[in-house]
Structures are given as C-alpha cells and as structure tokens.
C-alpha cells in the first residue's frame, strides 16, 4: 500500500524578483482598519505569484516577519466607454498577516 505523496511543486518558466511580485499596496479604508487592528496589509500582486513568493517578497522588501498570507483572484468588471462594452483585467490580491512586533508604514 503506497503512502500519500505531497503535491509536486509548480514549475514556472520565469522567476520573479520581489519587486515584481508586489505590484502596489492597496490603501483603502478597510485596509487601514485591518492594519491598525489586526496588523494585516493588502497588496496587489503578480498573477503568477504564489503564497510562498509573496511571503518571501514582503519579508525581503520590508524586513518584517510574516505569519500568514491569504490570496484572492479578483475578476475584472464590465465597463462601458461610449457605445462599446469593455472589461477590466483580472488581478490578484494578497492579505499578509504580520507578527505583532512588526509594522509596515506606507505613509
């Protein structure tokens, strides 16, 4: 009887640098509330980035200790421009929880 094997790591054709993984911080009213209360920060990230990539990038760029990363793939919205219907592109969001001793200052 064979044992259950862990999944094989995903092979990518390109390696992303930390500054390519984190595209921009999401500074919203809800994000500021999360940062002050729960020590969680939101970032728009590269669509091919994994949770492990995001954790390494945040720790490298901001010199903090990351506890947990949660990701979401956000679907684009329909937009109208004059008589044409268009669509915004899909994007990926990461919510990063930090150790209670660490903070990130965006301002």
PDB file of C-alpha atoms in Angstrom:
ATOM      1  CA  UNK A   1       0.000   0.000   0.000  1.00  0.00           C
ATOM      2  CA  UNK A   2       1.500   3.327  -1.040  1.00  0.00           C
ATOM      3  CA  UNK A   3       1.597   6.367   1.197  1.00  0.00           C
ATOM      4  CA  UNK A   4       0.009   9.647   0.181  1.00  0.00           C
ATOM      5  CA  UNK A   5       2.573  11.832  -1.535  1.00  0.00           C
ATOM      6  CA  UNK A   6       2.627  15.636  -1.262  1.00  0.00           C
ATOM      7  CA  UNK A   7       1.885  17.533  -4.469  1.00  0.00           C
ATOM      8  CA  UNK A   8       4.778  18.308  -6.753  1.00  0.00           C
ATOM      9  CA  UNK A   9       5.909  21.944  -6.757  1.00  0.00           C
ATOM     10  CA  UNK A  10       4.681  24.021  -9.662  1.00  0.00           C
ATOM     11  CA  UNK A  11       7.380  24.623 -12.254  1.00  0.00           C
ATOM     12  CA  UNK A  12       7.456  28.121 -13.691  1.00  0.00           C
ATOM     13  CA  UNK A  13       9.287  29.325 -16.738  1.00  0.00           C
ATOM     14  CA  UNK A  14      10.282  32.626 -15.137  1.00  0.00           C
ATOM     15  CA  UNK A  15      11.498  33.519 -11.666  1.00  0.00           C
ATOM     16  CA  UNK A  16      10.007  36.696 -10.254  1.00  0.00           C
ATOM     17  CA  UNK A  17      12.020  39.218  -8.273  1.00  0.00           C
ATOM     18  CA  UNK A  18      10.485  40.590  -5.021  1.00  0.00           C
ATOM     19  CA  UNK A  19       9.745  43.965  -6.603  1.00  0.00           C
ATOM     20  CA  UNK A  20       7.950  42.185  -9.481  1.00  0.00           C
ATOM     21  CA  UNK A  21       5.737  40.155  -7.138  1.00  0.00           C
ATOM     22  CA  UNK A  22       4.325  43.065  -5.119  1.00  0.00           C
ATOM     23  CA  UNK A  23       2.834  45.471  -7.643  1.00  0.00           C
ATOM     24  CA  UNK A  24       1.320  48.019  -5.252  1.00  0.00           C
ATOM     25  CA  UNK A  25      -0.112  48.292  -1.752  1.00  0.00           C
ATOM     26  CA  UNK A  26      -3.888  48.564  -1.528  1.00  0.00           C
ATOM     27  CA  UNK A  27      -4.500  51.543   0.729  1.00  0.00           C
ATOM     28  CA  UNK A  28      -8.251  51.606   1.326  1.00  0.00           C
ATOM     29  CA  UNK A  29     -10.424  52.440   4.288  1.00  0.00           C
ATOM     30  CA  UNK A  30     -10.887  48.746   5.023  1.00  0.00           C
ATOM     31  CA  UNK A  31      -7.154  48.139   4.583  1.00  0.00           C
ATOM     32  CA  UNK A  32      -6.201  50.884   7.028  1.00  0.00           C
ATOM     33  CA  UNK A  33      -8.667  49.406   9.530  1.00  0.00           C
ATOM     34  CA  UNK A  34      -7.071  45.955   9.091  1.00  0.00           C
ATOM     35  CA  UNK A  35      -3.590  47.403   9.506  1.00  0.00           C
ATOM     36  CA  UNK A  36      -4.363  49.190  12.754  1.00  0.00           C
ATOM     37  CA  UNK A  37      -6.484  46.471  14.369  1.00  0.00           C
ATOM     38  CA  UNK A  38      -5.190  43.157  13.009  1.00  0.00           C
ATOM     39  CA  UNK A  39      -1.708  44.022  11.671  1.00  0.00           C
ATOM     40  CA  UNK A  40      -2.717  42.832   8.183  1.00  0.00           C
ATOM     41  CA  UNK A  41      -1.732  44.531   4.931  1.00  0.00           C
ATOM     42  CA  UNK A  42      -3.167  44.131   1.432  1.00  0.00           C
ATOM     43  CA  UNK A  43      -1.166  44.178  -1.804  1.00  0.00           C
ATOM     44  CA  UNK A  44      -1.928  43.819  -5.476  1.00  0.00           C
ATOM     45  CA  UNK A  45       0.402  41.040  -6.617  1.00  0.00           C
ATOM     46  CA  UNK A  46       1.537  39.400  -9.849  1.00  0.00           C
ATOM     47  CA  UNK A  47      -0.991  36.865 -11.105  1.00  0.00           C
ATOM     48  CA  UNK A  48       1.581  34.053 -11.225  1.00  0.00           C
ATOM     49  CA  UNK A  49       2.849  34.644  -7.675  1.00  0.00           C
ATOM     50  CA  UNK A  50       2.218  32.015  -5.003  1.00  0.00           C
ATOM     51  CA  UNK A  51       1.741  32.493  -1.254  1.00  0.00           C
ATOM     52  CA  UNK A  52       5.350  31.444  -0.642  1.00  0.00           C
ATOM     53  CA  UNK A  53       6.576  34.012  -3.201  1.00  0.00           C
ATOM     54  CA  UNK A  54       4.528  36.754  -1.521  1.00  0.00           C
ATOM     55  CA  UNK A  55       5.828  35.842   1.932  1.00  0.00           C
ATOM     56  CA  UNK A  56       9.463  35.947   0.771  1.00  0.00           C
ATOM     57  CA  UNK A  57       8.933  39.225  -1.102  1.00  0.00           C
ATOM     58  CA  UNK A  58       7.320  41.022   1.861  1.00  0.00           C
ATOM     59  CA  UNK A  59       9.984  39.775   4.271  1.00  0.00           C
ATOM     60  CA  UNK A  60      12.755  40.842   1.882  1.00  0.00           C
ATOM     61  CA  UNK A  61      11.389  44.273   0.922  1.00  0.00           C
ATOM     62  CA  UNK A  62      10.030  45.433   4.298  1.00  0.00           C
ATOM     63  CA  UNK A  63      12.262  43.463   6.714  1.00  0.00           C
ATOM     64  CA  UNK A  64       9.336  42.051   8.725  1.00  0.00           C
ATOM     65  CA  UNK A  65       8.185  38.607   9.933  1.00  0.00           C
ATOM     66  CA  UNK A  66       5.155  37.248   8.033  1.00  0.00           C
ATOM     67  CA  UNK A  67       2.815  34.838   9.813  1.00  0.00           C
ATOM     68  CA  UNK A  68       0.206  34.127   7.142  1.00  0.00           C
ATOM     69  CA  UNK A  69      -0.664  35.008   3.543  1.00  0.00           C
ATOM     70  CA  UNK A  70      -4.140  34.780   2.039  1.00  0.00           C
ATOM     71  CA  UNK A  71      -4.681  35.319  -1.690  1.00  0.00           C
ATOM     72  CA  UNK A  72      -7.679  36.124  -3.848  1.00  0.00           C
ATOM     73  CA  UNK A  73      -8.092  36.222  -7.608  1.00  0.00           C
ATOM     74  CA  UNK A  74     -10.353  39.150  -8.366  1.00  0.00           C
ATOM     75  CA  UNK A  75     -12.430  39.117 -11.544  1.00  0.00           C
ATOM     76  CA  UNK A  76     -12.466  42.140 -13.819  1.00  0.00           C
ATOM     77  CA  UNK A  77     -15.547  44.318 -14.128  1.00  0.00           C
ATOM     78  CA  UNK A  78     -17.551  45.265 -17.195  1.00  0.00           C
ATOM     79  CA  UNK A  79     -17.058  48.897 -18.162  1.00  0.00           C
ATOM     80  CA  UNK A  80     -18.735  50.993 -20.816  1.00  0.00           C
ATOM     81  CA  UNK A  81     -16.919  53.597 -22.886  1.00  0.00           C
ATOM     82  CA  UNK A  82     -19.223  55.479 -25.219  1.00  0.00           C
ATOM     83  CA  UNK A  83     -21.042  52.770 -27.195  1.00  0.00           C
ATOM     84  CA  UNK A  84     -18.645  49.918 -26.513  1.00  0.00           C
ATOM     85  CA  UNK A  85     -18.639  47.425 -23.662  1.00  0.00           C
ATOM     86  CA  UNK A  86     -15.208  46.625 -22.317  1.00  0.00           C
ATOM     87  CA  UNK A  87     -13.789  44.691 -19.430  1.00  0.00           C
ATOM     88  CA  UNK A  88     -11.075  45.475 -16.918  1.00  0.00           C
ATOM     89  CA  UNK A  89      -8.413  42.831 -16.446  1.00  0.00           C
ATOM     90  CA  UNK A  90      -8.464  40.218 -13.691  1.00  0.00           C
ATOM     91  CA  UNK A  91      -5.998  40.776 -10.851  1.00  0.00           C
ATOM     92  CA  UNK A  92      -4.694  39.056  -7.761  1.00  0.00           C
ATOM     93  CA  UNK A  93      -4.767  40.338  -4.189  1.00  0.00           C
ATOM     94  CA  UNK A  94      -2.813  39.181  -1.140  1.00  0.00           C
ATOM     95  CA  UNK A  95      -3.611  39.879   2.516  1.00  0.00           C
ATOM     96  CA  UNK A  96      -0.469  39.494   4.626  1.00  0.00           C
ATOM     97  CA  UNK A  97      -0.606  38.987   8.397  1.00  0.00           C
ATOM     98  CA  UNK A  98       2.500  40.135  10.265  1.00  0.00           C
ATOM     99  CA  UNK A  99       3.975  39.224  13.630  1.00  0.00           C
ATOM    100  CA  UNK A 100       2.695  41.565  16.353  1.00  0.00           C
ATOM    101  CA  UNK A 101       6.148  43.151  16.806  1.00  0.00           C
ATOM    102  CA  UNK A 102       6.384  44.268  13.155  1.00  0.00           C
ATOM    103  CA  UNK A 103       4.668  47.076  11.236  1.00  0.00           C
ATOM    104  CA  UNK A 104       4.760  48.476   7.694  1.00  0.00           C
ATOM    105  CA  UNK A 105       4.457  52.246   7.264  1.00  0.00           C
ATOM    106  CA  UNK A 106       3.142  53.336   3.858  1.00  0.00           C
ATOM    107  CA  UNK A 107       2.744  56.997   4.786  1.00  0.00           C
TER     108      UNK A 107
END
